[in-house]
Coordinates of N, CA, C and O in Angstrom, one line a residue:
M230 N 132.8 122.8 121.4 CA 132.8 124.1 120.7 C 134.1 124.8 121.1 O 134.4 124.9 122.4
P231 N 134.7 125.6 120.2 CA 135.9 126.2 120.6 C 135.5 127.4 121.4 O 134.7 128.0 121.4
P232 N 136.6 127.8 122.3 CA 136.4 128.9 123.2 C 136.4 130.2 122.3 O 137.0 130.3 121.2
V233 N 135.5 131.1 122.7 CA 135.3 132.3 121.9 C 136.2 133.4 122.6 O 136.1 133.6 123.8
D234 N 137.0 133.9 121.5 CA 137.9 135.0 122.0 C 137.2 136.2 122.4 O 136.3 136.6 121.7
P235 N 137.5 136.7 123.6 CA 136.7 137.9 124.0 C 136.9 139.1 123.0 O 136.0 139.9 123.1
A236 N 137.9 139.1 122.2 CA 138.0 140.2 121.2 C 137.3 139.8 119.9 O 137.2 140.7 118.9
S237 N 136.7 138.7 119.9 CA 135.8 138.2 118.6 C 134.6 139.1 118.5 O 134.2 139.6 119.3
V238 N 134.3 139.1 117.2 CA 133.1 139.9 116.9 C 132.1 138.8 116.1 O 132.2 138.4 115.1
D239 N 131.2 138.4 117.1 CA 130.3 137.3 116.7 C 129.0 137.8 116.0 O 128.0 138.1 116.5
V240 N 129.1 138.1 114.8 CA 128.1 138.7 113.9 C 127.5 137.8 112.7 O 126.7 138.3 112.0
V241 N 128.1 136.6 112.8 CA 127.6 135.7 111.7 C 126.5 134.8 112.2 O 126.8 133.9 113.1
D242 N 125.3 134.8 111.8 CA 124.3 133.9 112.3 C 124.0 133.1 111.1 O 123.2 133.4 110.3
V243 N 124.5 131.8 111.2 CA 124.3 131.0 110.0 C 123.0 130.4 109.6 O 122.4 130.5 108.7
A244 N 122.3 130.1 111.0 CA 120.9 129.6 110.9 C 120.0 130.7 110.4 O 119.1 130.5 109.7
G245 N 120.2 131.9 110.9 CA 119.6 133.1 110.4 C 119.8 133.6 109.2 O 119.2 134.5 108.6
A246 N 121.0 133.2 108.6 CA 121.6 133.6 107.2 C 121.8 135.1 107.1 O 121.7 135.7 106.2
T247 N 122.5 135.6 108.3 CA 122.8 136.9 108.5 C 124.2 137.1 108.7 O 124.9 136.2 109.4
V248 N 124.8 138.3 108.3 CA 126.1 138.8 108.9 C 125.8 140.2 109.2 O 125.2 141.1 108.4
F249 N 126.1 140.8 110.4 CA 125.7 142.2 111.0 C 124.2 142.3 110.8 O 123.7 143.4 110.5
G250 N 123.4 141.2 110.9 CA 122.0 141.3 110.9 C 121.4 141.6 109.4 O 120.3 141.8 109.1
V251 N 122.3 141.5 108.5 CA 121.8 141.7 107.0 C 121.8 140.3 106.3 O 122.8 139.6 106.4
R252 N 120.6 140.0 105.6 CA 120.6 138.7 105.0 C 121.2 138.9 103.4 O 120.9 140.0 102.9
T253 N 121.9 138.0 102.9 CA 122.3 138.1 101.7 C 121.2 138.0 100.7 O 120.1 137.3 100.8
F254 N 121.1 139.0 99.6 CA 120.1 139.1 98.6 C 118.9 139.9 99.0 O 118.1 140.1 98.4
D255 N 118.8 140.5 100.4 CA 117.9 141.4 100.7 C 118.2 142.8 100.4 O 119.4 143.2 100.3
A256 N 117.2 143.6 100.1 CA 117.5 144.9 99.8 C 118.0 145.6 101.0 O 117.5 145.4 102.1
V257 N 118.8 146.5 100.8 CA 119.5 147.3 101.9 C 119.8 148.6 101.6 O 120.0 149.0 100.4
D258 N 119.9 149.5 102.6 CA 120.5 150.9 102.4 C 122.0 150.6 102.7 O 122.4 150.5 103.8
V259 N 122.8 150.7 101.6 CA 124.2 150.3 101.6 C 125.0 151.3 102.8 O 125.8 150.8 103.5
D260 N 124.7 152.6 102.6 CA 125.4 153.5 103.3 C 125.1 153.3 104.9 O 126.0 153.4 105.8
A261 N 124.0 152.9 105.1 CA 123.4 152.7 106.7 C 124.2 151.3 107.1 O 124.7 151.2 108.2
V262 N 124.3 150.2 106.2 CA 125.1 149.0 106.6 C 126.6 149.4 106.7 O 127.0 149.0 107.7
V263 N 127.1 150.2 105.9 CA 128.7 150.6 106.1 C 128.8 151.5 107.5 O 129.6 151.0 108.3
V264 N 127.8 152.1 108.0 CA 127.8 152.9 109.2 C 127.8 151.9 110.4 O 128.5 152.0 111.3
D265 N 126.8 150.9 110.2 CA 126.5 149.9 111.3 C 127.8 149.0 111.5 O 128.3 148.9 112.6
V266 N 128.4 148.5 110.2 CA 129.5 147.6 110.4 C 130.8 148.5 110.9 O 131.4 148.0 111.8
S267 N 130.8 149.8 110.6 CA 132.0 150.6 110.9 C 131.9 151.0 112.4 O 133.0 151.0 113.1
A268 N 130.6 150.9 113.0 CA 130.5 151.2 114.4 C 131.2 150.0 115.3 O 131.7 150.1 116.3
R269 N 131.2 148.7 114.7 CA 131.9 147.6 115.3 C 133.3 147.3 114.8 O 134.2 146.8 115.7
L270 N 133.6 147.6 113.7 CA 135.0 147.3 113.2 C 135.9 148.5 112.8 O 137.0 148.4 112.4
G271 N 135.3 149.8 113.0 CA 136.1 150.9 112.6 C 136.0 151.3 111.2 O 135.1 150.6 110.5
S272 N 136.5 152.4 110.7 CA 136.3 152.7 109.3 C 136.8 151.7 108.4 O 137.8 151.0 108.6
P273 N 136.2 151.7 107.2 CA 136.5 150.8 106.1 C 138.0 150.9 105.7 O 138.5 152.0 105.8
T274 N 138.7 149.9 105.4 CA 140.2 149.8 105.0 C 140.1 150.0 103.4 O 141.1 150.5 102.9
S275 N 138.9 149.8 102.7 CA 138.8 150.1 101.4 C 137.5 150.2 101.0 O 136.6 149.4 101.5
D276 N 136.9 151.0 100.0 CA 135.6 151.1 99.5 C 135.9 151.4 98.0 O 136.3 152.5 97.7
S277 N 135.4 150.6 97.2 CA 135.4 150.8 95.7 C 134.4 151.9 95.2 O 134.8 152.3 94.1
G278 N 133.5 152.3 96.0 CA 132.5 153.1 95.5 C 131.7 152.2 94.4 O 132.1 151.1 94.1
W279 N 130.5 152.8 93.9 CA 129.8 152.2 93.0 C 130.6 152.0 91.5 O 131.0 153.1 91.1
Q280 N 130.5 150.8 91.1 CA 131.4 150.7 89.8 C 130.4 149.8 88.8 O 129.8 148.9 89.2
P281 N 130.4 150.2 87.5 CA 129.5 149.5 86.6 C 129.9 147.9 86.5 O 131.1 147.6 86.6
T282 N 128.9 147.1 86.3 CA 129.0 145.6 86.3 C 128.8 145.1 85.0 O 128.6 143.8 84.9
V283 N 128.6 145.9 84.1 CA 128.2 145.4 82.6 C 129.1 144.3 82.2 O 130.4 144.6 82.2
G284 N 128.4 143.2 81.9 CA 129.4 142.1 81.4 C 130.0 141.2 82.5 O 130.6 140.3 82.3
Q285 N 129.8 141.7 83.8 CA 130.6 141.1 84.9 C 129.7 140.4 85.9 O 130.1 139.5 86.7
S286 N 128.2 140.7 85.8 CA 127.4 140.2 86.9 C 126.5 139.1 86.3 O 125.7 139.4 85.4
C287 N 126.6 137.9 86.9 CA 125.7 136.8 86.4 C 124.3 137.2 87.1 O 123.3 136.5 86.5
A288 N 124.0 138.1 88.0 CA 122.7 138.4 88.5 C 122.0 139.4 87.8 O 120.9 139.8 88.1
G289 N 122.7 140.1 86.8 CA 122.0 141.2 86.0 C 122.1 142.6 86.7 O 121.3 143.4 86.4
S290 N 123.0 142.8 87.6 CA 123.1 144.1 88.4 C 123.7 145.0 87.3 O 124.5 144.6 86.5
T291 N 123.5 146.4 87.7 CA 124.1 147.3 86.9 C 125.4 148.0 87.4 O 126.3 148.4 86.8
D292 N 125.5 147.8 88.9 CA 126.6 148.3 89.5 C 127.0 147.5 90.7 O 126.1 146.7 91.2
A293 N 128.3 147.6 91.1 CA 128.7 146.8 92.3 C 129.5 147.7 93.2 O 130.2 148.6 92.7
R294 N 129.5 147.4 94.5 CA 130.4 148.2 95.4 C 131.0 147.2 96.4 O 130.3 146.3 97.1
V295 N 132.3 147.3 96.6 CA 133.0 146.4 97.5 C 133.7 147.2 98.6 O 134.4 148.1 98.3
V296 N 133.2 146.8 100.0 CA 133.8 147.4 101.0 C 134.4 146.5 102.0 O 134.0 145.3 102.2
W297 N 135.6 147.0 102.2 CA 136.6 146.0 103.3 C 136.7 146.7 104.5 O 137.0 147.9 104.7
W298 N 136.8 145.7 105.5 CA 137.2 146.2 106.8 C 138.3 145.1 107.3 O 138.0 144.0 107.6
G299 N 139.5 145.4 107.0 CA 140.6 144.3 107.3 C 140.3 143.2 106.4 O 140.1 143.4 105.1
D300 N 140.1 141.9 106.9 CA 139.9 140.8 106.1 C 138.5 140.3 105.9 O 138.1 139.3 105.4
F301 N 137.7 141.3 106.3 CA 136.1 141.1 106.0 C 135.8 141.9 105.0 O 136.0 143.2 104.8
R302 N 134.9 141.3 104.0 CA 134.5 142.3 102.8 C 133.1 142.1 102.5 O 132.5 140.9 102.8
M303 N 132.4 142.9 102.0 CA 131.0 142.9 101.7 C 130.8 143.4 100.3 O 131.5 144.4 100.1
T304 N 130.2 142.7 99.5 CA 130.0 143.1 98.1 C 128.5 143.3 97.9 O 127.6 142.4 98.3
F305 N 128.1 144.6 97.5 CA 126.8 145.0 97.3 C 126.6 145.2 95.8 O 127.4 145.5 95.1
E306 N 125.3 144.8 95.4 CA 125.1 145.0 93.9 C 123.8 145.9 93.8 O 122.9 145.8 94.7
R307 N 123.8 146.7 92.7 CA 122.6 147.5 92.5 C 122.0 147.1 91.2 O 122.6 146.8 90.2
Y308 N 120.5 147.0 91.4 CA 119.8 146.6 90.2 C 118.9 147.9 90.0 O 118.4 148.6 90.8
Q309 N 118.8 148.3 88.6 CA 118.1 149.4 88.1 C 117.2 149.1 86.9 O 117.6 148.4 86.0
G310 N 115.9 149.4 87.1 CA 115.1 149.3 85.8 C 113.7 149.7 86.2 O 113.2 149.8 87.2
E311 N 113.1 150.3 85.0 CA 111.9 151.1 85.3 C 111.7 152.0 86.3 O 110.7 152.1 87.1
G312 N 112.7 152.8 86.6 CA 112.6 153.8 87.6 C 112.9 153.3 89.0 O 112.8 154.1 90.0
V313 N 113.2 152.1 89.1 CA 113.3 151.4 90.4 C 114.8 151.1 90.6 O 115.4 150.6 89.8
V314 N 115.3 151.5 91.9 CA 116.7 151.1 92.2 C 116.7 150.2 93.4 O 115.9 150.5 94.4
R315 N 117.3 149.2 93.3 CA 117.4 148.1 94.5 C 118.9 147.7 94.8 O 119.5 147.3 93.7
D316 N 119.3 148.0 96.1 CA 120.7 147.7 96.3 C 120.6 146.5 97.3 O 119.7 146.4 98.1
E317 N 121.4 145.5 97.2 CA 121.4 144.3 97.9 C 122.8 143.8 98.4 O 123.7 144.1 97.6
L318 N 122.9 143.1 99.4 CA 124.1 142.5 99.8 C 124.2 141.2 99.0 O 123.4 140.5 99.0
S319 N 125.3 141.2 98.0 CA 125.3 139.9 97.2 C 126.4 138.9 97.8 O 126.2 137.6 97.4
A320 N 127.3 139.3 98.6 CA 128.3 138.3 99.1 C 129.1 139.0 100.3 O 129.1 140.1 100.2
W321 N 129.5 138.1 101.1 CA 130.7 138.6 102.1 C 131.6 137.5 102.3 O 131.3 136.2 102.2
T322 N 132.7 137.8 102.8 CA 133.7 136.9 103.1 C 134.6 137.3 104.3 O 134.7 138.6 104.4
V323 N 135.1 136.4 105.0 CA 136.2 136.6 106.0 C 137.4 135.8 105.7 O 137.2 134.6 105.4
G324 N 138.6 136.4 105.9 CA 139.8 135.6 105.6 C 140.1 136.0 104.1 O 140.0 136.8 103.5
D325 N 140.8 134.9 103.4 CA 141.3 135.0 102.0 C 140.1 134.9 101.2 O 139.6 133.9 100.8
P326 N 139.8 136.2 100.4 CA 138.5 136.0 99.6 C 138.8 135.4 98.1 O 137.9 134.9 97.6
T327 N 140.1 135.2 97.9 CA 140.5 134.6 96.5 C 140.2 133.1 96.7 O 140.1 132.4 95.7
L328 N 139.8 132.7 97.9 CA 139.4 131.2 98.0 C 137.9 131.0 97.5 O 137.5 129.8 97.3
F329 N 137.2 132.1 97.2 CA 135.9 131.9 96.9 C 135.5 132.6 95.7 O 136.3 133.5 95.3
E330 N 134.6 132.0 94.9 CA 134.2 132.8 93.6 C 132.7 133.1 93.8 O 131.9 132.9 93.1
L331 N 132.4 133.7 95.0 CA 131.1 134.1 95.3 C 130.6 135.4 94.6 O 129.4 135.4 94.3
A332 N 131.6 136.3 94.5 CA 131.3 137.5 93.7 C 132.4 138.2 93.5 O 133.6 138.0 94.0
P333 N 132.4 139.3 92.7 CA 133.7 140.1 92.4 C 134.2 140.6 93.7 O 133.4 141.1 94.5
F334 N 135.5 140.7 93.9 CA 136.0 141.1 95.2 C 136.9 142.4 95.1 O 137.2 143.0 96.1
G335 N 137.2 142.8 93.8 CA 137.9 143.9 93.6 C 139.4 143.8 94.2 O 139.9 142.6 94.6
D336 N 140.1 144.8 94.2 CA 141.6 144.8 94.8 C 141.5 144.4 96.2 O 140.7 144.9 97.1
V337 N 142.6 143.5 96.7 CA 142.4 143.2 98.0 C 143.4 144.0 98.7 O 144.7 144.0 98.5
P338 N 142.9 144.6 99.8 CA 143.8 145.5 100.7 C 144.8 144.7 101.5 O 144.6 143.4 101.6
A339 N 145.6 145.2 102.0 CA 146.6 144.6 103.1 C 145.8 143.9 104.0 O 144.9 144.5 104.7
P340 N 146.1 142.7 104.5 CA 145.2 142.0 105.4 C 145.5 142.4 106.8 O 146.6 142.6 107.2
S341 N 144.3 142.5 107.4 CA 144.4 142.7 109.0 C 143.1 142.0 109.6 O 142.1 142.0 109.0
P342 N 143.3 141.3 110.7 CA 142.2 140.5 111.2 C 141.0 141.4 111.8 O 141.2 142.3 112.4
S343 N 139.9 140.8 111.3 CA 138.7 141.4 111.8 C 138.1 140.8 112.9 O 137.3 141.4 113.7
N344 N 138.6 139.6 113.2 CA 138.1 138.8 114.5 C 136.6 138.4 114.4 O 136.1 138.0 115.4
I345 N 136.1 138.3 113.1 CA 134.7 138.0 112.9 C 134.6 136.4 113.1 O 135.4 135.6 112.6
V346 N 133.5 136.1 113.9 CA 133.2 134.6 114.2 C 131.8 134.4 113.9 O 131.0 135.4 114.0
T347 N 131.4 133.2 113.9 CA 129.9 132.9 113.9 C 129.4 133.0 115.4 O 130.2 133.0 116.3
L348 N 128.2 132.9 115.5 CA 127.5 132.9 116.8 C 128.0 131.6 117.7 O 128.0 131.8 118.9
E349 N 128.5 130.8 116.9 CA 129.0 129.5 117.7 C 130.4 129.5 117.9 O 130.9 128.5 118.5
G350 N 131.1 130.6 117.5 CA 132.5 130.7 117.8 C 133.5 130.2 116.7 O 134.6 130.2 117.0
I351 N 133.0 129.9 115.6 CA 133.9 129.5 114.4 C 134.4 130.5 113.7 O 133.6 131.5 113.4
G352 N 135.7 130.7 113.6 CA 136.3 131.7 112.9 C 137.6 131.2 112.3 O 138.0 130.0 112.2
L353 N 138.4 132.1 111.8 CA 139.6 131.7 111.3 C 140.5 131.1 112.3 O 140.6 131.6 113.4
G354 N 141.2 130.0 111.9 CA 142.0 129.2 112.8 C 141.2 128.1 113.6 O 141.8 127.3 114.0
S355 N 139.9 128.1 113.3 CA 139.1 127.0 114.1 C 139.5 125.9 113.1 O 140.0 125.9 112.0
T356 N 139.4 124.6 113.8 CA 139.6 123.4 113.1 C 138.4 122.8 112.6 O 137.4 123.0 113.0
L357 N 138.8 121.7 111.8 CA 137.7 120.9 111.2 C 137.0 120.2 112.4 O 135.8 120.2 112.3
V358 N 137.7 119.6 113.3 CA 137.0 119.1 114.6 C 136.0 120.1 115.1 O 135.0 119.7 115.5
D359 N 136.4 121.4 115.3 CA 135.5 122.4 115.8 C 134.3 122.6 114.9 O 133.3 122.7 115.6
V360 N 134.5 122.5 113.7 CA 133.4 122.8 112.7 C 132.5 121.6 112.9 O 131.2 121.8 113.1
E361 N 132.9 120.5 112.9 CA 132.1 119.2 113.1 C 131.6 119.1 114.4 O 130.3 118.4 114.4
A362 N 131.9 119.7 115.3 CA 131.4 119.6 116.8 C 130.1 120.6 116.8 O 129.3 120.4 117.6
V363 N 130.1 121.7 115.9 CA 129.1 122.7 115.8 C 127.9 122.3 114.9 O 126.8 122.3 115.1
W364 N 128.3 121.9 113.7 CA 127.3 121.5 112.7 C 127.4 120.2 112.1 O 128.5 119.6 111.9
T365 N 126.3 119.4 112.1 CA 126.3 118.1 111.5 C 125.9 118.0 110.2 O 126.3 117.1 109.4
N366 N 125.3 119.0 109.5 CA 124.9 119.1 108.1 C 126.0 119.7 107.4 O 125.9 120.9 107.0
L367 N 127.1 119.0 107.1 CA 128.2 119.5 106.3 C 128.3 118.8 105.1 O 128.2 117.5 104.9
N368 N 128.5 119.5 103.9 CA 128.8 118.9 102.7 C 129.9 119.2 102.0 O 130.5 120.4 102.1
D369 N 130.6 118.4 101.2 CA 131.8 118.5 100.6 C 131.7 119.4 99.4 O 131.0 119.1 98.5
G370 N 132.3 120.7 99.5 CA 132.3 121.6 98.4 C 133.5 121.6 97.4 O 133.4 122.4 96.5
G371 N 134.2 120.6 97.6 CA 135.5 120.4 96.8 C 136.5 121.3 97.1 O 136.3 122.4 97.7
D372 N 137.6 121.0 96.7 CA 138.8 121.9 96.9 C 139.1 122.4 98.3 O 139.2 123.5 98.6
R373 N 138.8 121.4 99.2 CA 139.0 121.7 100.8 C 138.0 122.8 101.3 O 138.3 123.6 102.1
R374 N 136.8 122.7 100.6 CA 135.7 123.6 101.1 C 134.6 122.7 101.7 O 134.3 121.6 101.2
L375 N 133.9 123.3 102.7 CA 132.8 122.7 103.4 C 131.5 123.5 103.0 O 131.7 124.8 103.2
V376 N 130.5 123.1 102.8 CA 129.1 123.9 102.7 C 128.3 123.4 104.1 O 128.0 122.3 104.1
V377 N 128.2 124.4 104.9 CA 127.3 124.1 106.1 C 126.0 124.6 105.9 O 125.6 125.7 105.3
V378 N 125.0 123.7 106.1 CA 123.6 124.0 106.0 C 123.0 124.0 107.4 O 123.0 123.0 108.1
D379 N 122.5 125.0 107.9 CA 121.9 125.1 109.2 C 120.6 125.8 109.1 O 120.5 127.0 109.0
R380 N 119.6 125.0 109.3 CA 118.2 125.5 109.1 C 118.1 126.4 107.7 O 118.3 125.9 106.8
G381 N 117.8 127.7 107.8 CA 117.7 128.6 106.7 C 119.0 128.9 106.1 O 118.9 129.8 105.2
G382 N 120.0 128.8 106.7 CA 121.3 129.4 106.2 C 122.4 128.4 105.6 O 122.2 127.2 106.0
V383 N 123.3 129.0 105.0 CA 124.4 128.3 104.3 C 125.6 129.1 104.5 O 125.6 130.3 104.5
L384 N 126.7 128.4 104.7 CA 128.0 128.9 105.1 C 129.0 128.2 104.2 O 129.0 126.9 104.5
L385 N 129.9 128.8 103.5 CA 131.0 128.1 102.8 C 132.2 128.3 103.6 O 132.5 129.4 104.0
I386 N 132.9 127.3 103.9 CA 134.1 127.2 104.9 C 135.3 126.8 104.1 O 135.1 125.8 103.4
A387 N 136.5 127.4 103.9 CA 137.5 126.9 103.3 C 138.7 126.6 104.3 O 138.8 127.3 105.3
L388 N 139.2 125.4 104.1 CA 140.2 124.9 105.0 C 141.6 124.7 104.4 O 141.7 124.6 103.2
D389 N 142.7 124.8 105.2 CA 144.0 124.7 104.7 C 144.4 123.2 104.8 O 143.4 122.3 105.2
D390 N 145.6 122.8 104.4 CA 145.9 121.4 104.6 C 146.1 120.9 106.0 O 146.2 119.7 106.2
A391 N 146.1 121.7 107.0 CA 146.2 121.5 108.4 C 144.8 121.4 108.9 O 144.6 121.3 110.2
D392 N 143.6 121.4 108.2 CA 142.3 121.4 108.5 C 141.9 122.6 109.5 O 141.2 122.4 110.4
Q393 N 142.5 123.7 109.1 CA 142.0 124.9 109.9 C 141.4 125.9 108.9 O 141.6 125.9 107.7
V394 N 140.4 126.5 109.4 CA 139.6 127.6 108.7 C 140.5 128.6 108.3 O 141.1 129.3 109.1
V395 N 140.5 128.9 107.0 CA 141.2 130.0 106.4 C 140.4 131.0 105.7 O 140.9 132.2 105.4
G396 N 139.2 130.7 105.6 CA 138.1 131.7 105.0 C 136.7 131.1 105.2 O 136.5 129.8 105.3
F397 N 135.8 132.0 105.3 CA 134.4 131.7 105.1 C 133.5 132.8 104.8 O 133.9 133.9 104.7
G398 N 132.3 132.5 104.2 CA 131.5 133.5 103.7 C 130.3 132.9 103.0 O 129.8 131.7 103.2
N399 N 129.4 133.8 102.4 CA 128.2 133.4 101.8 C 128.1 134.4 100.7 O 128.5 135.5 100.5
G400 N 127.4 133.8 99.5 CA 127.1 134.5 98.3 C 126.4 133.5 97.4 O 126.0 132.4 97.7
P401 N 126.4 133.9 96.1 CA 125.9 133.1 95.1 C 126.8 131.9 94.9 O 127.9 132.0 94.1
F402 N 126.4 130.7 95.2 CA 127.2 129.6 94.9 C 127.0 129.0 93.7 O 127.7 128.1 93.1
D403 N 125.8 129.2 93.0 CA 125.4 128.6 91.7 C 125.2 129.7 90.6 O 124.3 129.3 89.8
C404 N 126.0 130.5 90.5 CA 125.6 131.6 89.4 C 126.7 131.7 88.4 O 127.7 132.4 88.6
P405 N 126.7 130.9 87.4 CA 127.7 131.0 86.4 C 127.7 132.3 85.7 O 126.6 133.0 85.6
V406 N 128.8 132.7 85.0 CA 129.0 134.0 84.6 C 127.8 134.3 83.6 O 127.4 135.6 83.6
D407 N 127.4 133.4 82.8 CA 126.6 133.8 81.7 C 125.1 133.4 82.2 O 124.1 133.6 81.4
E408 N 124.9 133.4 83.4 CA 123.4 133.1 84.0 C 122.9 134.4 84.7 O 123.6 135.0 85.5
V409 N 121.6 134.8 84.4 CA 121.0 135.7 85.1 C 120.2 135.2 86.4 O 119.3 134.3 86.1
R410 N 120.5 135.8 87.6 CA 119.5 135.3 88.6 C 118.1 135.8 88.6 O 117.7 136.9 88.0

């Protein structure tokens, strides 16, 4: 296992399928999540506010909000119908979000490291050897991507040509644009 940098923020629990204690696709109070994450990472570097997703969401959401803290982004989606409003975390990424097609990510702010790592210490710059030492259930996701399956959780990892982690995250892996979740 790679050494954990003392400045790292170990908030990704792959087996528990959470980031900052929030499970993807669970109902959340978005403002409370932003406050909790900001307590660890500082104020957001960018916040889109709620934007309509008509024609853009394969999950049928009515609105989306993308919040960034350096190279860490969280995408929230809002579902409304029959007088009920439900907000949920739909995707998150660390590193280069353009490597993932997990959810809309909006304008990418100037990069700055968030130092987010998994509970096992895997983060940006970790090597393929580090990843293989931590998880045995790795699947080829194509295009230098690995899909980690650890008990109840899944993590997508992007590698560069030198087999170093350049991005990781979670979100809808199988939601074509014209499909409703």
